[in-house]
PDB file of C-alpha atoms and ligand atoms in Angstrom:
ATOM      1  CA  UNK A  53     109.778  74.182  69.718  1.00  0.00           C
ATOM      2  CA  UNK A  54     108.149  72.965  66.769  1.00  0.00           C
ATOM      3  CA  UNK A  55     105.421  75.570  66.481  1.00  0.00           C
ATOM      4  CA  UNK A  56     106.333  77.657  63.465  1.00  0.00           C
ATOM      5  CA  UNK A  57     104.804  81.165  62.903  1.00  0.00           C
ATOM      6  CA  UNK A  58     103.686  80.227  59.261  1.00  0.00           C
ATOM      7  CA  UNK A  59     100.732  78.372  61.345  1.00  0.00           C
ATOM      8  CA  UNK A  60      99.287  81.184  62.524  1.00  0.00           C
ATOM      9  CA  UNK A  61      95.691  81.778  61.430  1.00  0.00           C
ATOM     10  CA  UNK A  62      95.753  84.845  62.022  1.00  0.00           C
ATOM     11  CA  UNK A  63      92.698  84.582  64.626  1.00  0.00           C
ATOM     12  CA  UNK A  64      94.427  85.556  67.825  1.00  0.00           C
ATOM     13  CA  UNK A  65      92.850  83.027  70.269  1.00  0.00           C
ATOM     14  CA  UNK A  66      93.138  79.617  67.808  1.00  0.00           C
ATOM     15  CA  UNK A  67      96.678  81.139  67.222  1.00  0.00           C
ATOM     16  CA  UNK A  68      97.542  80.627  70.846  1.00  0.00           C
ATOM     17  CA  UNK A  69      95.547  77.413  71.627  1.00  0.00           C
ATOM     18  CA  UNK A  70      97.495  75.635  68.536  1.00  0.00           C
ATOM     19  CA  UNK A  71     100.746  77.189  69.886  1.00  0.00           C
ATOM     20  CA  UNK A  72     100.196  75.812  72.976  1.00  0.00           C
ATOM     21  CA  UNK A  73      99.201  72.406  71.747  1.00  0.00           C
ATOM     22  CA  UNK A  74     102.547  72.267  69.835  1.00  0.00           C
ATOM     23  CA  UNK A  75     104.173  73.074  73.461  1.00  0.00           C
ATOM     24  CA  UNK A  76     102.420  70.232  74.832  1.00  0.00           C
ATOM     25  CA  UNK A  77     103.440  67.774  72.702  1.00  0.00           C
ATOM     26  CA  UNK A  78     106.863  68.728  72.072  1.00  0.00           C
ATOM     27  CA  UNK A  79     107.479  68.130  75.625  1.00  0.00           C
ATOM     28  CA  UNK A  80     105.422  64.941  75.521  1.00  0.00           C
ATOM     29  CA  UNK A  81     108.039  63.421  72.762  1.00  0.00           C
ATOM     30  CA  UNK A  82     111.285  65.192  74.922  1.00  0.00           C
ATOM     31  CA  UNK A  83     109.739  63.456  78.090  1.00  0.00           C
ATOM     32  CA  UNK A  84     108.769  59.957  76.245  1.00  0.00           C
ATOM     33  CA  UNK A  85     112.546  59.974  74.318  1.00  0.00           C
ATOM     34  CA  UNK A  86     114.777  60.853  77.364  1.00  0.00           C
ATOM     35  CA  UNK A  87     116.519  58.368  79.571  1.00  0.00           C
ATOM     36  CA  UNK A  88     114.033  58.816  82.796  1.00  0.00           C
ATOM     37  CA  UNK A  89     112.814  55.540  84.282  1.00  0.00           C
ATOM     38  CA  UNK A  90     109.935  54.370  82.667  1.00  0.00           C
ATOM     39  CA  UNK A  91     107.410  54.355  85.725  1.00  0.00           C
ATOM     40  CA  UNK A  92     108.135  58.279  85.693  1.00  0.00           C
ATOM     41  CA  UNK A  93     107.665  58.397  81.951  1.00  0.00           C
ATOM     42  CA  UNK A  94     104.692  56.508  82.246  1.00  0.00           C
ATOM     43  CA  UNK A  95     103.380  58.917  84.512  1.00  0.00           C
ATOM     44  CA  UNK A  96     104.386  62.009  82.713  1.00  0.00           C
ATOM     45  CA  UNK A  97     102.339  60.858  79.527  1.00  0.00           C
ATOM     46  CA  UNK A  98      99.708  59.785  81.580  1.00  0.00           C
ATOM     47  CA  UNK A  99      99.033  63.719  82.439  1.00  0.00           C
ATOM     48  CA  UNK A 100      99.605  64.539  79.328  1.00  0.00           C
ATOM     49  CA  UNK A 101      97.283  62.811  77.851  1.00  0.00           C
ATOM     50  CA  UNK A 102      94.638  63.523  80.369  1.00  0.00           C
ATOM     51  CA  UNK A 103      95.769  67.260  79.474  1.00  0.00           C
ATOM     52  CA  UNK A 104      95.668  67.087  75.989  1.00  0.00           C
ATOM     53  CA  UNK A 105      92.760  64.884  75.758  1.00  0.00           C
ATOM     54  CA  UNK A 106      90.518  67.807  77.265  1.00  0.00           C
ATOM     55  CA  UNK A 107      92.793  71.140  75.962  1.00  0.00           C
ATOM     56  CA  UNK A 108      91.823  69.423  72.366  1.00  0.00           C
ATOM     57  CA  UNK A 109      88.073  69.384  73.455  1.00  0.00           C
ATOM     58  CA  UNK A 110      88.336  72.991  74.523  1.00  0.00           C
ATOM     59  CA  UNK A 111      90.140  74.011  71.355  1.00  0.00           C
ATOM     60  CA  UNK A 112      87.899  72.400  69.134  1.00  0.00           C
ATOM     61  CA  UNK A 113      84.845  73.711  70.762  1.00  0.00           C
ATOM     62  CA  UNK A 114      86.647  77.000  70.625  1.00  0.00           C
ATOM     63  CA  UNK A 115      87.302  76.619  66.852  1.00  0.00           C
ATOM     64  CA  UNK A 116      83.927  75.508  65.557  1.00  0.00           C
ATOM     65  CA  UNK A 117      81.997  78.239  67.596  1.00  0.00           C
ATOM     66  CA  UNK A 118      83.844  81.008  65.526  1.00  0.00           C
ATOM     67  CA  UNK A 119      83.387  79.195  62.260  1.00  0.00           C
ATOM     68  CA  UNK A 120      79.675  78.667  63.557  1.00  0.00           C
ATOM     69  CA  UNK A 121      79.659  82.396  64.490  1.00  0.00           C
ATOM     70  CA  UNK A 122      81.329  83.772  61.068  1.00  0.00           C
ATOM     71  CA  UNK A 123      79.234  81.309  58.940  1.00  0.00           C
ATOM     72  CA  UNK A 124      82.087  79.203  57.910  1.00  0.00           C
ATOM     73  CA  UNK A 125      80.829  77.407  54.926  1.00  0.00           C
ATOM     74  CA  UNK A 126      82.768  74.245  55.395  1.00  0.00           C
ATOM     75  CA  UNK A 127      81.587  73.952  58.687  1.00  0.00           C
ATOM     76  CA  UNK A 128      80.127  70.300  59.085  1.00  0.00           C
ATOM     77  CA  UNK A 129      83.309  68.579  56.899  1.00  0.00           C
ATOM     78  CA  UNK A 130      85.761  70.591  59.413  1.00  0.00           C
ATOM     79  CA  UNK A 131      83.503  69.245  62.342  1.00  0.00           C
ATOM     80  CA  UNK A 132      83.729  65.595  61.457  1.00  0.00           C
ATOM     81  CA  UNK A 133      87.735  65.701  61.662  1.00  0.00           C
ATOM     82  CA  UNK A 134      87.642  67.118  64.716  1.00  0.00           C
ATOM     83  CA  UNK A 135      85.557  64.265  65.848  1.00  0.00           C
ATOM     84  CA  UNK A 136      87.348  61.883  64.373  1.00  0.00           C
ATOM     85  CA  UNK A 137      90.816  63.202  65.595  1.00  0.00           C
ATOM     86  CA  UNK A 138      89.037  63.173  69.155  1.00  0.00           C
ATOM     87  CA  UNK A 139      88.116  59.290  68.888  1.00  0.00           C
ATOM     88  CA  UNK A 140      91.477  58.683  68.241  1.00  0.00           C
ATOM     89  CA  UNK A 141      93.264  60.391  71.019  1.00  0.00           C
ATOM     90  CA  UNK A 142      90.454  58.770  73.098  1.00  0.00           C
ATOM     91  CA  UNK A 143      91.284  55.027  71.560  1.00  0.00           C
ATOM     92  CA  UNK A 144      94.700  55.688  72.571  1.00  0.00           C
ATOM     93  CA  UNK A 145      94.804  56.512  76.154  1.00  0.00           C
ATOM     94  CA  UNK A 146      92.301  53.724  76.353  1.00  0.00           C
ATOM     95  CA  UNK A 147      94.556  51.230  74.934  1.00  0.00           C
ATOM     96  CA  UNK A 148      97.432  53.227  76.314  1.00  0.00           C
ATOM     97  CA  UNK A 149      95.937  52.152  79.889  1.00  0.00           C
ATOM     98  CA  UNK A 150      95.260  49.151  79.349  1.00  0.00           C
ATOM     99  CA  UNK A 151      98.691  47.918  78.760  1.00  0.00           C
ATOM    100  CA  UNK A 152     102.414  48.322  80.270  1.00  0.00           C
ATOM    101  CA  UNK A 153     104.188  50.891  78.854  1.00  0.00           C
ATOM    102  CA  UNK A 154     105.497  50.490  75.989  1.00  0.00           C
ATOM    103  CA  UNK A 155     107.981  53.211  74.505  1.00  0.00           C
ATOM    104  CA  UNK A 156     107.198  52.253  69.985  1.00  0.00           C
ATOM    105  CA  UNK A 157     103.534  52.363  71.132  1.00  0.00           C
ATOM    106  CA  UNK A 158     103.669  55.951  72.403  1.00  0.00           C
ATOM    107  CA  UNK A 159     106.082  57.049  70.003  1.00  0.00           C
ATOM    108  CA  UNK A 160     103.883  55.533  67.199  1.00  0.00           C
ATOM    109  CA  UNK A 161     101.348  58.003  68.505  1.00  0.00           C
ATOM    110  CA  UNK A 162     102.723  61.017  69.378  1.00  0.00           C
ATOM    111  CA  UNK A 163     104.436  60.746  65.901  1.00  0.00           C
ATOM    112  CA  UNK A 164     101.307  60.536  64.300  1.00  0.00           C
ATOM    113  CA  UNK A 165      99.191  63.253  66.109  1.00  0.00           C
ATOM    114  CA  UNK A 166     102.566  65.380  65.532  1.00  0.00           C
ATOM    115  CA  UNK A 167     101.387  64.908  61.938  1.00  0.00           C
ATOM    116  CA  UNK A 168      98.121  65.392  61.905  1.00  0.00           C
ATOM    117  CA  UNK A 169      98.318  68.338  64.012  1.00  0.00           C
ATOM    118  CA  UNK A 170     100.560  69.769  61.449  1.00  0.00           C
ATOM    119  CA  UNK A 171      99.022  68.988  58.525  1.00  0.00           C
ATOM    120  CA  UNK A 172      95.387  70.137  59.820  1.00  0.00           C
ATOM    121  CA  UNK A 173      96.879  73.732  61.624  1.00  0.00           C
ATOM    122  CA  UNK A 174      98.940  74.343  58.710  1.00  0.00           C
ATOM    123  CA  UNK A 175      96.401  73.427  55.979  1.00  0.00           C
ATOM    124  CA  UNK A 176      93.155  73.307  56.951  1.00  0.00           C
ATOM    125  CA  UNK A 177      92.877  75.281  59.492  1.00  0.00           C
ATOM    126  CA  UNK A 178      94.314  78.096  57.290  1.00  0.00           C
ATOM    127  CA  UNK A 179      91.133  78.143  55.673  1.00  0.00           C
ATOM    128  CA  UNK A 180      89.229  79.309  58.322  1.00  0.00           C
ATOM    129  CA  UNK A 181      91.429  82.038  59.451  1.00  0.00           C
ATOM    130  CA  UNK A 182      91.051  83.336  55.299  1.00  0.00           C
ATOM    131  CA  UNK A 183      87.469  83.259  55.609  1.00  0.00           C
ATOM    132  CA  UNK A 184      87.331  84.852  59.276  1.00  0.00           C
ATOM    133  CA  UNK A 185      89.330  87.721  57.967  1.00  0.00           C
ATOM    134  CA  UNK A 186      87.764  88.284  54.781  1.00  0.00           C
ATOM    135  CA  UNK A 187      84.637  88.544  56.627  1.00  0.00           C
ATOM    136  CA  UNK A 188      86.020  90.933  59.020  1.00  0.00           C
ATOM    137  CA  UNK A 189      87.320  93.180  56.277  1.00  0.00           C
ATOM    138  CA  UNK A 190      83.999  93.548  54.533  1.00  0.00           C
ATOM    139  CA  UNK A 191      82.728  94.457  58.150  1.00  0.00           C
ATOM    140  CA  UNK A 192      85.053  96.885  58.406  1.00  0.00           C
ATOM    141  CA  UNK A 193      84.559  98.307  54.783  1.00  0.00           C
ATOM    142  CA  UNK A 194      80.690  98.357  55.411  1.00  0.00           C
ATOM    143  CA  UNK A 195      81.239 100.322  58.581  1.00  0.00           C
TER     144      UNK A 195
HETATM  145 FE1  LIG B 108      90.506  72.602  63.229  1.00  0.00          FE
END
């Protein structure tokens, strides 16, 4: 598992959608690096990618209605990257489908959303989780 608990948000529900995005593609890059045939690899990432491609939507979505909700002042930045990320995951099961399957493609790209994911869950995303909670505790203080 590559999820680590020092990713946590501490926002319960973005918590568990980026744990179980982790999930997803750690057994994306198990499945895409053993020694199945390829047809049944090529299927296997095929449904992940049709998975991820709309769990990242919902996540996302998720995500930006709390920061929308809690006035999260970086807001429209934070919105753009998700956009962007989603064009890319879209470029690549578009080119993924257009050709034969081909292992240092998909490795390429699962190594790179691997980063990204941990880079923006473990950094950025930490920012929103601080601001959530300090907003909650001044809730709580004011109640
Ligand atoms: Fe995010």
């Amino acid at each position: 598992m590559i999820w680590k608990d020092e990713y946590k948000i501490g926002v319960e529900l973005v918590d568990q959608q980026h744990k179980e995005l982790f999930k997803r593609l750690g057994n994306f890059i198990q499945n895409v690096r053993s020694d199945k045939e390829d047809s049944e690899k090529k299927e296997e990432v095929e449904k992940t990618l049709n998975f991820m491609g709309e769990y990242v939507a919902v996540h996302f979505d998720a995500e930006e209605e709390l920061q929308k909700k809690y006035n999260y002042p970086d807001f429209e930045n934070h919105h753009q990257i998700h956009e962007d990320f989603k064009a890319e995951v879209a470029d690549f099961q578009r080119k993924y489908r257009e050709n034969e399957y081909d292992e240092d493609f998909v490795m390429e790209f699962s190594g790179r959303l691997l980063t990204w994911l941990i880079i923006h869950v473990a950094s950025t995303d930490q920012d929103i989780g601080e601001h959530i909670n300090n907003f909650r505790k001044k809730e709580e203080e004011l109640n």
